[in-house]
Tab-separated table of C-alpha atoms in Angstrom:
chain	number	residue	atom	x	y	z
A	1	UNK	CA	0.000	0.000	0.000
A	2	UNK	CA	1.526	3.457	-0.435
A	3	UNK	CA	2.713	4.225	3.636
A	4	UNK	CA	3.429	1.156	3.113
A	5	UNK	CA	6.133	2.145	0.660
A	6	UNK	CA	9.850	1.862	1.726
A	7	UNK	CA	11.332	4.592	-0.589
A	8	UNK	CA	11.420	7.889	-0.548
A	9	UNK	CA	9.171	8.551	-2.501
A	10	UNK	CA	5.861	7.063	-0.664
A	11	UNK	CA	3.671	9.365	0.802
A	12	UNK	CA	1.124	8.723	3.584
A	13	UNK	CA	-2.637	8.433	3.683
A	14	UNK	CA	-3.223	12.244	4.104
A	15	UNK	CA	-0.561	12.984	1.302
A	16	UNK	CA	2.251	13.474	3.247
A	17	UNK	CA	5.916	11.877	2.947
A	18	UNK	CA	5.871	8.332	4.160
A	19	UNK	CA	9.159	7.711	3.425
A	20	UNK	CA	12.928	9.691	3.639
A	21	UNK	CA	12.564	13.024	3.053
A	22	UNK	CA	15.739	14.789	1.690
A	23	UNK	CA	17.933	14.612	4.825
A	24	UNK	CA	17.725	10.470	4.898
A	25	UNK	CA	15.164	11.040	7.598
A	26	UNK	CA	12.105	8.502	7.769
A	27	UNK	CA	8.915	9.800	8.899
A	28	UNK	CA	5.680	8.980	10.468
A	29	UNK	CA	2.410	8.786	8.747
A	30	UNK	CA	1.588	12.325	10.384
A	31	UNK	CA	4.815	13.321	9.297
A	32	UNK	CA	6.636	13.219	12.403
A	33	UNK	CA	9.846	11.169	12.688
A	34	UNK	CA	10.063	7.467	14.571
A	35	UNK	CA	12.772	7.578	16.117
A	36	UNK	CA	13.870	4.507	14.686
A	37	UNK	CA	15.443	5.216	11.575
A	38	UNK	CA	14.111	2.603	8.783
A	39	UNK	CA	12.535	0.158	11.196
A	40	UNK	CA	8.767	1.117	11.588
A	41	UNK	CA	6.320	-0.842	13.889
A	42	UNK	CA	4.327	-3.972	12.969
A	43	UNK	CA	2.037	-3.585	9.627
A	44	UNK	CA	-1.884	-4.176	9.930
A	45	UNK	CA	-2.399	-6.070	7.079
A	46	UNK	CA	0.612	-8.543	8.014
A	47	UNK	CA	-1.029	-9.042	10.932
A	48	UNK	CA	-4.089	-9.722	9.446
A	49	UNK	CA	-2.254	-11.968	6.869
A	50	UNK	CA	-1.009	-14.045	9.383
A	51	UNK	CA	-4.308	-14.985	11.042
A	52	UNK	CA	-5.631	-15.393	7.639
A	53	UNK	CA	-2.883	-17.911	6.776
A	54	UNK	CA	-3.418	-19.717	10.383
A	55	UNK	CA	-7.241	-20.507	9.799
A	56	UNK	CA	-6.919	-21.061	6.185
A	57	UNK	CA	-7.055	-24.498	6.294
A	58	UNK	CA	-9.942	-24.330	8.315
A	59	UNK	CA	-11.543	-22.721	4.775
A	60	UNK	CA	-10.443	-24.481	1.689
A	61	UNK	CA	-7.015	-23.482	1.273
A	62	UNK	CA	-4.977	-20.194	0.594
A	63	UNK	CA	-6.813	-19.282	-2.474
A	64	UNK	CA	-10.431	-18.415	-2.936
A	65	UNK	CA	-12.637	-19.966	-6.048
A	66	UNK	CA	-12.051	-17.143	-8.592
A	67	UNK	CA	-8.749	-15.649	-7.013
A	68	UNK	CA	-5.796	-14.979	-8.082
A	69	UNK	CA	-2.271	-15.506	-6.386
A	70	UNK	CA	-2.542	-13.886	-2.859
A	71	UNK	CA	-4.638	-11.772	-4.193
A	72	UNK	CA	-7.888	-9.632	-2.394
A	73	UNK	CA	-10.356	-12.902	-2.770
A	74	UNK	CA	-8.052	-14.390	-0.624
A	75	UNK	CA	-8.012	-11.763	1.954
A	76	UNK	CA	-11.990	-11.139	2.323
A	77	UNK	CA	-12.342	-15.474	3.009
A	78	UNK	CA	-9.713	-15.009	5.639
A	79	UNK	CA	-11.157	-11.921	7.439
A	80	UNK	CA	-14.487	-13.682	6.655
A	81	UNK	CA	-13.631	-16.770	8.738
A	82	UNK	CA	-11.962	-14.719	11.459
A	83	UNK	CA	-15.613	-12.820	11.876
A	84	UNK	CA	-17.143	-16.210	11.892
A	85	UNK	CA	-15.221	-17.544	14.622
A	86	UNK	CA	-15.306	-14.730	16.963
A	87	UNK	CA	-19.167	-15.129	16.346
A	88	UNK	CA	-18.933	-18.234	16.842
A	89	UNK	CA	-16.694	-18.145	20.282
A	90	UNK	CA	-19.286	-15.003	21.215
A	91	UNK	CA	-22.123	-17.650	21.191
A	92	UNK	CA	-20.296	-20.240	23.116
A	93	UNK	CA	-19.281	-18.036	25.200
A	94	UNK	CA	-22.735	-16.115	26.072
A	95	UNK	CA	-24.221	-20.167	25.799
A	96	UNK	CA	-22.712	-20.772	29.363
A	97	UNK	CA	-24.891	-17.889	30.797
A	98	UNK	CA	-27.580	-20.453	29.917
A	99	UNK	CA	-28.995	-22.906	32.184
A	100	UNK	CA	-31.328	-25.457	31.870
A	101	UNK	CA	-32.828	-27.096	34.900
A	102	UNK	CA	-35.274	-29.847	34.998
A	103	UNK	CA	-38.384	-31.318	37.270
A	104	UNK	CA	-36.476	-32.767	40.525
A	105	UNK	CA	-33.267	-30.602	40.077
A	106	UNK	CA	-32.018	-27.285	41.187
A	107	UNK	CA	-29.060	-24.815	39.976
A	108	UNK	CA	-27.458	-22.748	42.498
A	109	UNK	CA	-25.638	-19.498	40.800
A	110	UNK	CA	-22.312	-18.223	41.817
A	111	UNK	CA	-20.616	-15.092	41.034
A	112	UNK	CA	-16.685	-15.172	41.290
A	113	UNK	CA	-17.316	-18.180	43.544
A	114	UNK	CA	-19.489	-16.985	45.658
A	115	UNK	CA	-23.014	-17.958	45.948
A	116	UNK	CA	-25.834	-15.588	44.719
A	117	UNK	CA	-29.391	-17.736	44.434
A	118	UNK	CA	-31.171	-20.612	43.722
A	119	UNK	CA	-32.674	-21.742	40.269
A	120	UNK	CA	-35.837	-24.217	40.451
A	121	UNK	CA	-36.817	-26.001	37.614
A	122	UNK	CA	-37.228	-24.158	33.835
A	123	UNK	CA	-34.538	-22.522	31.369
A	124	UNK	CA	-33.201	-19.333	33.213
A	125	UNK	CA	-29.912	-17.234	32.095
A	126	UNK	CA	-27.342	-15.592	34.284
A	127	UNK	CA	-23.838	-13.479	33.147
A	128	UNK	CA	-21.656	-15.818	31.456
A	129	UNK	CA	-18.526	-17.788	32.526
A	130	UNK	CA	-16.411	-17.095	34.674
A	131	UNK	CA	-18.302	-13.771	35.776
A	132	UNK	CA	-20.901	-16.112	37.024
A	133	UNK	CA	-21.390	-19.941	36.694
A	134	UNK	CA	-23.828	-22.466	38.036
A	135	UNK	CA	-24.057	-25.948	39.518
A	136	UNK	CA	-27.222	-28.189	38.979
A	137	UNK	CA	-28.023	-31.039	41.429
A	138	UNK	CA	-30.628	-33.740	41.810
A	139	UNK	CA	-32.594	-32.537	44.785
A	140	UNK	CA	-35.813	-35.083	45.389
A	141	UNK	CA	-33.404	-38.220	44.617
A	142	UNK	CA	-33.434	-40.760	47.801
A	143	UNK	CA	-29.557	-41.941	48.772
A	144	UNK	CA	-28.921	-44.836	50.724
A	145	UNK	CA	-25.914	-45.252	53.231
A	146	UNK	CA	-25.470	-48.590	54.412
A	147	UNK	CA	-23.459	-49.073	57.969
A	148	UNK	CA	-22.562	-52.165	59.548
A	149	UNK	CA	-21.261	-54.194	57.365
A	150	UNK	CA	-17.667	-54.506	59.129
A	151	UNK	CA	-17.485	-55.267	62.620
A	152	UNK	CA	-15.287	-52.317	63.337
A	153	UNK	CA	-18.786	-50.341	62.415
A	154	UNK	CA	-21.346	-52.904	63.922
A	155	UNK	CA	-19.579	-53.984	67.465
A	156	UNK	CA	-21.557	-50.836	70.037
A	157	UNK	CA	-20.901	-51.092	73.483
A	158	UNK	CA	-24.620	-50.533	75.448
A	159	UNK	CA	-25.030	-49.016	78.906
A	160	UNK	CA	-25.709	-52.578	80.512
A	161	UNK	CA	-21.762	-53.182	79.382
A	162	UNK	CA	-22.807	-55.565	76.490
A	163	UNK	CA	-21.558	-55.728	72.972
A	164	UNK	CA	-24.799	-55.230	70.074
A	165	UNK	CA	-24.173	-56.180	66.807
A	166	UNK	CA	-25.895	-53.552	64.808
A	167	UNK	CA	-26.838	-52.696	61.028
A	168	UNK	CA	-28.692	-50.072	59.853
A	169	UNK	CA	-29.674	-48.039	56.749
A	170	UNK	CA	-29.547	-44.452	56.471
A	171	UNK	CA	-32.036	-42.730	53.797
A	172	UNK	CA	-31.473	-38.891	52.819
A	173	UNK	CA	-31.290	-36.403	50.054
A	174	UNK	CA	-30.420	-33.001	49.102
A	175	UNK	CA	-32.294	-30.339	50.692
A	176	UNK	CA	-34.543	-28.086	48.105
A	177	UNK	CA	-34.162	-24.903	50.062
A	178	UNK	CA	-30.388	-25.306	50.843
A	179	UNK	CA	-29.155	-26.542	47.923
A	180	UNK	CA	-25.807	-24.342	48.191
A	181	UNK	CA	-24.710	-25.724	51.636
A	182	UNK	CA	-24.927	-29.032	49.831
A	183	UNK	CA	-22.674	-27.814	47.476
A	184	UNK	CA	-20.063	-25.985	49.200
A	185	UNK	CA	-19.668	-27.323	52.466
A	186	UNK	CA	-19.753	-31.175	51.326
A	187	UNK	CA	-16.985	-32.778	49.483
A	188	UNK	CA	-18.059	-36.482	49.897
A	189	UNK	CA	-22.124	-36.655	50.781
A	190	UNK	CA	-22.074	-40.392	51.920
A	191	UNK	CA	-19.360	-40.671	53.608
A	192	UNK	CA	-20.482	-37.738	55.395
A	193	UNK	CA	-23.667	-38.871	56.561
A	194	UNK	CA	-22.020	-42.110	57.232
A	195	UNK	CA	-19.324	-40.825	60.083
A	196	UNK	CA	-22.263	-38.710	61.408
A	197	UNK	CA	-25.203	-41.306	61.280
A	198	UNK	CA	-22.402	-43.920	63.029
A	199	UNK	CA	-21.247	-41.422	65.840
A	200	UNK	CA	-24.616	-40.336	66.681
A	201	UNK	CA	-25.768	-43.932	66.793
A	202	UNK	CA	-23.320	-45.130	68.894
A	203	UNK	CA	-23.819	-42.554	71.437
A	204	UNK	CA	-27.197	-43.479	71.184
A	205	UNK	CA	-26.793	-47.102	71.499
A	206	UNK	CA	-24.643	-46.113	74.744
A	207	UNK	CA	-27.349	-45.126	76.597
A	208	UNK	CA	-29.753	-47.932	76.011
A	209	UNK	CA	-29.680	-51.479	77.350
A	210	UNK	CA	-28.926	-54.137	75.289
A	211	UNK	CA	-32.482	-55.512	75.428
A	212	UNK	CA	-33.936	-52.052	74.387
A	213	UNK	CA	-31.815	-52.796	71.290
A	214	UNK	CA	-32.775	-55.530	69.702
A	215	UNK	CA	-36.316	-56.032	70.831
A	216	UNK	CA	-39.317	-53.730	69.346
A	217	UNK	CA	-38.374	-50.787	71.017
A	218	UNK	CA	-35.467	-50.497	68.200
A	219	UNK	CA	-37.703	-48.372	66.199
A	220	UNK	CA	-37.586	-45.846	68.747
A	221	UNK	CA	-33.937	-45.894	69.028
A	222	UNK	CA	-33.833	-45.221	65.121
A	223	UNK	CA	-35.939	-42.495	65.498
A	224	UNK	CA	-33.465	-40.989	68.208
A	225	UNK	CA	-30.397	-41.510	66.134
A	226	UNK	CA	-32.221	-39.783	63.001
A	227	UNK	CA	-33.602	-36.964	64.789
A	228	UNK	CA	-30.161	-36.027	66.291
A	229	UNK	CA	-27.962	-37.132	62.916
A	230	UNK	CA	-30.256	-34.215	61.404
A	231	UNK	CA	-29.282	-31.660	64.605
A	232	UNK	CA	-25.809	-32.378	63.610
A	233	UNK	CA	-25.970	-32.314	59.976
A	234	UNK	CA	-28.146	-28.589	60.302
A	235	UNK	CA	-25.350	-27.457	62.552
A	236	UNK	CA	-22.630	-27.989	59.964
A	237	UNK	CA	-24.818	-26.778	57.527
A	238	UNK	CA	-24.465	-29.701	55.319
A	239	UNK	CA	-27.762	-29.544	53.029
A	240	UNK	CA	-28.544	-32.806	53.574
A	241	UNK	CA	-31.960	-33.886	54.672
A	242	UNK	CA	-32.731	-37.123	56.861
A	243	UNK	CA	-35.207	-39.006	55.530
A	244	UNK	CA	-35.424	-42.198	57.925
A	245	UNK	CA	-33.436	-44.748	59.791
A	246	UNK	CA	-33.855	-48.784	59.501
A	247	UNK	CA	-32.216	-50.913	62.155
A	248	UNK	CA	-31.559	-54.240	59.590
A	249	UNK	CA	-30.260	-56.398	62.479
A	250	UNK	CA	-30.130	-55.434	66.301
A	251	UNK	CA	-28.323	-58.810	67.614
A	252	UNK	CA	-25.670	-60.008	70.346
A	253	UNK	CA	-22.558	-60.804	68.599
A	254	UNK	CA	-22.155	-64.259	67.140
A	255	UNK	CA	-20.015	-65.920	69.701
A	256	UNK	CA	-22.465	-65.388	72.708
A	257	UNK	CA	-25.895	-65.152	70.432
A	258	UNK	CA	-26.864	-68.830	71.296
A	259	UNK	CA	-26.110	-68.203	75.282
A	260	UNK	CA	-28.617	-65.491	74.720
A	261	UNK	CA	-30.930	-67.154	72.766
A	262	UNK	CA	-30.988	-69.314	75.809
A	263	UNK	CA	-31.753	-66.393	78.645
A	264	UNK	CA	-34.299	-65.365	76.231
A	265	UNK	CA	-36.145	-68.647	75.956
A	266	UNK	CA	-35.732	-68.498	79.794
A	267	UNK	CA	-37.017	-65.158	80.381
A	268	UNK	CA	-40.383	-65.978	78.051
A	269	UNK	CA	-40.936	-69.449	80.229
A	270	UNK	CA	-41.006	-67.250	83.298
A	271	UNK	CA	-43.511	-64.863	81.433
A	272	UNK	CA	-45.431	-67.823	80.367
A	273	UNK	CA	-45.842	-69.055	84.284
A	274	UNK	CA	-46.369	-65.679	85.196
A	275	UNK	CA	-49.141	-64.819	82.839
A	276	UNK	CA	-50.902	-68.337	84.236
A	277	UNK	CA	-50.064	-67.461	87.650
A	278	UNK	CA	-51.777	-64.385	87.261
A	279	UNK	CA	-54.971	-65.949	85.025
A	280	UNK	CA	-55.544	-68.445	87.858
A	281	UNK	CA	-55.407	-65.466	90.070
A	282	UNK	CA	-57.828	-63.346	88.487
A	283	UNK	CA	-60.306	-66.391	88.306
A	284	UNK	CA	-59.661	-67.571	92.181
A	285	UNK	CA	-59.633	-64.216	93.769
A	286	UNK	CA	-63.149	-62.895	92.085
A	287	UNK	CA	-64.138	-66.030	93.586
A	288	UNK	CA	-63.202	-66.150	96.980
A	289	UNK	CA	-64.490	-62.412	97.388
A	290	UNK	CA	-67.422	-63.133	96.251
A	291	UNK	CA	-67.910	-65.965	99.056
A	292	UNK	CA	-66.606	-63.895	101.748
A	293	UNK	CA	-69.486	-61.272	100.885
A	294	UNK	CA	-72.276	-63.631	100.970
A	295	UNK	CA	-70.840	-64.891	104.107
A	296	UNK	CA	-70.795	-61.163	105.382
A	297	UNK	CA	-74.471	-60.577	104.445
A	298	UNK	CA	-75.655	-64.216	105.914
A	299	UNK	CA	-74.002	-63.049	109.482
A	300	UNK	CA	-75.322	-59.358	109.077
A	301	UNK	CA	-78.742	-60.646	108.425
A	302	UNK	CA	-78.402	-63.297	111.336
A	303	UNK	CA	-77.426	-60.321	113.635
A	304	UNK	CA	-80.354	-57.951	112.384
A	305	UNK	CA	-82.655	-61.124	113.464
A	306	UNK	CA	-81.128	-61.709	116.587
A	307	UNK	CA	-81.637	-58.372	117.607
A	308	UNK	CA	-84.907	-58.311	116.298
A	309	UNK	CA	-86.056	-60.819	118.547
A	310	UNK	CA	-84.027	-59.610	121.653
A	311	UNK	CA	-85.986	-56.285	120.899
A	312	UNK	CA	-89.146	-58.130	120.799
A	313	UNK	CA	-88.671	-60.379	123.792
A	314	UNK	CA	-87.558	-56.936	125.362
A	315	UNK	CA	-90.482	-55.014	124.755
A	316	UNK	CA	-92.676	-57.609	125.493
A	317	UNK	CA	-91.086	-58.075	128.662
A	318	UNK	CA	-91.753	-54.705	129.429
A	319	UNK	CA	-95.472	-54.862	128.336
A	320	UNK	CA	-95.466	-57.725	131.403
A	321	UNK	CA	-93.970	-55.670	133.594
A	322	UNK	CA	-96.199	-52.687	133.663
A	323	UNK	CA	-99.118	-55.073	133.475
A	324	UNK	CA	-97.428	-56.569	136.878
A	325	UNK	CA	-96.739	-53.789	138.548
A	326	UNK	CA	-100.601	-52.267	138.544
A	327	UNK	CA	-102.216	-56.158	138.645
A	328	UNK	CA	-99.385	-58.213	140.475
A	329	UNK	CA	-101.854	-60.716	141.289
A	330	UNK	CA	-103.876	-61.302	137.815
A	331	UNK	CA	-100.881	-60.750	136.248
A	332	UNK	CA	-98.902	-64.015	137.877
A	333	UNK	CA	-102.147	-66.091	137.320
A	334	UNK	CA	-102.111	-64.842	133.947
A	335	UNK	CA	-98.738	-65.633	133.221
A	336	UNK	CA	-99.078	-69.337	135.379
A	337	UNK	CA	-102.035	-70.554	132.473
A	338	UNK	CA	-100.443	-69.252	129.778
A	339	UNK	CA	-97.117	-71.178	130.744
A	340	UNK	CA	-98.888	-74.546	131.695
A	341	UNK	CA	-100.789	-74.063	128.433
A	342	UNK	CA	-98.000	-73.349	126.388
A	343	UNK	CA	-95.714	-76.432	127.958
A	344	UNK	CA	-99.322	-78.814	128.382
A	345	UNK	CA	-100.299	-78.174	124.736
A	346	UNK	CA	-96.781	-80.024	123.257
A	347	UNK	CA	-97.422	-83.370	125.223
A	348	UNK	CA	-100.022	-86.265	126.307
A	349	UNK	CA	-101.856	-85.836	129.240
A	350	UNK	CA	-103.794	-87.824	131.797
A	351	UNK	CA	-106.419	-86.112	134.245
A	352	UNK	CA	-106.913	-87.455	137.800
A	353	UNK	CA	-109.486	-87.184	139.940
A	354	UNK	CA	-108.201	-87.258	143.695
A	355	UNK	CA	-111.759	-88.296	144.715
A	356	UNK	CA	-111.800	-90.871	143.047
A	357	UNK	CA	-111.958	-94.257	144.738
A	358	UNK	CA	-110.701	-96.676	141.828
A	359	UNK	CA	-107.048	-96.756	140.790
A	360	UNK	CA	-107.285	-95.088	137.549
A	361	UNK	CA	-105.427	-97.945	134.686
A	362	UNK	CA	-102.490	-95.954	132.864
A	363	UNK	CA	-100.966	-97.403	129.522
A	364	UNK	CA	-97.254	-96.509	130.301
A	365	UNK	CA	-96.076	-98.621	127.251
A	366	UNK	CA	-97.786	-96.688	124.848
A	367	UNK	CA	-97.140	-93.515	126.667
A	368	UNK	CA	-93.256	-94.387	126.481
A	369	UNK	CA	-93.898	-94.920	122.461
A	370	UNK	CA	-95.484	-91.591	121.638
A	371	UNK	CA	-93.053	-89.914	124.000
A	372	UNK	CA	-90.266	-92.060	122.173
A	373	UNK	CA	-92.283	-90.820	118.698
């Protein structure tokens, strides 16, 4: 091009000298010198040649259909492709602004690393990488950790000082309206919940008996060691949310299980003689009460008639009495013929005349029979 002319003779865009002017001096475009005698900066157009010649390949080769050797064809394809890659790149680039989430999931956005909100399900768009990027995550997906399976995780010492061999199942997932304490303050989620779920239940498991264990009242110790693997997991801010806890197996360990299994089968033949022991009671005991209280209510009503009658005898005595006392005479006479008649009346009798002559004839055999009768 014509500044781009090394002689003296070139002039620059505005008409100037572009090249040595009379004293050997190079100058400028604006006509000022360089300072650098013939060496003048980096040309445009190289520049541009050189990118051209770098994606060329990229194009269909050096020369353009129709061009001629290194000719202008050839420089409109290059600066052609360079446009459409930096379109190209743009688009990427703006692309990672854009964030799809779907049903179940949740993004959580972050701006230089640090966390800004929450995305719930739906397309959504934030400022592109690495001014802000996201993280999606499965939030209503159930995990399972399993513990127990070694004896270094299942041997828990109880508060009665025995050994129970226990295995258990931890459910969880991620919590919906934490998602970014899931994300940034867990590296590994199951091992996590493990080392928590297996400290808490220990402790737990340390202040129960060993019967409490592994009977039915296990489901309440689950429900202990879930409730406070949950406190724990909130305090560290974890994200994670406790679903439930299964006890698979609440047993002694294997060595003494049969000696167990023995007290056990003890334990329920003592219940069983107990339970009969306390049937037969509840049928003798009605029983017997119900005997003494009719025997109570025979001697009250014998008393009420005893008295009855000593009250009667009594105030007929006194009926006598006051009959004596104003006709003492008529009143013995009275009380002579109603005695004979009452004693008379029960037995056989035989009237004598005393002046009689004859000696009356008196049948003491038959006498002796109806007495004897």
């Amino acid at each position: 091009m014509p500044w781009n002319d090394q002689n003296g003779g070139g002039k620059g865009p505005w008409g100037s000298g572009g090249g040595s002017d009379g004293d050997g001096k190079n100058n400028s475009p604006w006509g000022r010198p360089t300072g650098n005698g013939g060496n003048q900066g980096p040309d445009l157009e190289d520049q541009l040649r050189k990118v051209q010649d770098r994606f060329k390949g990229a194009w269909g080769g050096r020369n353009g259909r129709g061009s001629g050797s290194g000719g202008g064809g050839g420089k409109g394809l290059g600066i052609a492709g360079v446009l459409l890659l930096g379109g190209a790149l743009a688009v990427a680039w703006i692309s990672t602004g854009v964030v799809i989430v779907d049903a179940g999931e949740q993004a959580a956005v972050f701006q230089f690393g640090k966390w800004q909100r929450n995305l719930s399900a739906g397309i959504h768009v934030h400022l592109p990488s690495p001014i802000e990027s996201h993280v999606v995550i499965r939030v209503e997906e159930q995990q399972e950790v399993q513990i127990g399976d070694r004896s270094d995780e299942s041997l828990m010492l109880t508060q009665d000082e025995n050994i129970a061999d226990i295995q258990f199942s931890v459910y969880w997932k991620i919590k919906s309206e934490s998602p970014q304490d899931y994300i940034l303050n867990v590296k590994d989620p199951d091992e996590t919940v493990q080392m928590v779920a297996e400290s808490v239940m220990r402790e737990v498991v340390g202040k129960s008996e060993l019967q409490r264990v592994i009977t039915d009242e296990r489901s309440e110790v689950a429900n202990q060691v879930r409730e406070q693997t949950q406190a724990l997991l909130d305090e560290y801010r974890a994200g994670v949310d406790i679903l439930d806890v299964q006890i698979r197996r609440g047993d002694p360990p294997g060595p003494v299980i049969q000696a167990f299994n023995d007290v056990n089968v003890a334990q329920q033949d003592a219940e069983q003689v107990i339970n009969e022991a306390t049937r037969y009671s509840n049928q003798v005991v009605p029983e017997a009460r119900g005997e003494a209280s009719q025997i109570l209510q025979n001697a009250e009503g014998y008393r009420d008639q005893v008295i009855a009658n000593a009250s009667g005898e009594a105030s007929r005595f006194n009926q006598i009495y006051e009959e004596y006392r104003q006709a003492p005479r008529v009143t013995k006479e009275r009380m002579y013929l109603e005695t004979m008649e009452r004693v008379l009346s029960r037995m056989d009798k035989t009237m004598l005349d005393n002046n009689a002559g004859a000696v009356p004839y008196l049948p003491l055999d038959r006498a002796r029979g109806n007495s004897s009768n």
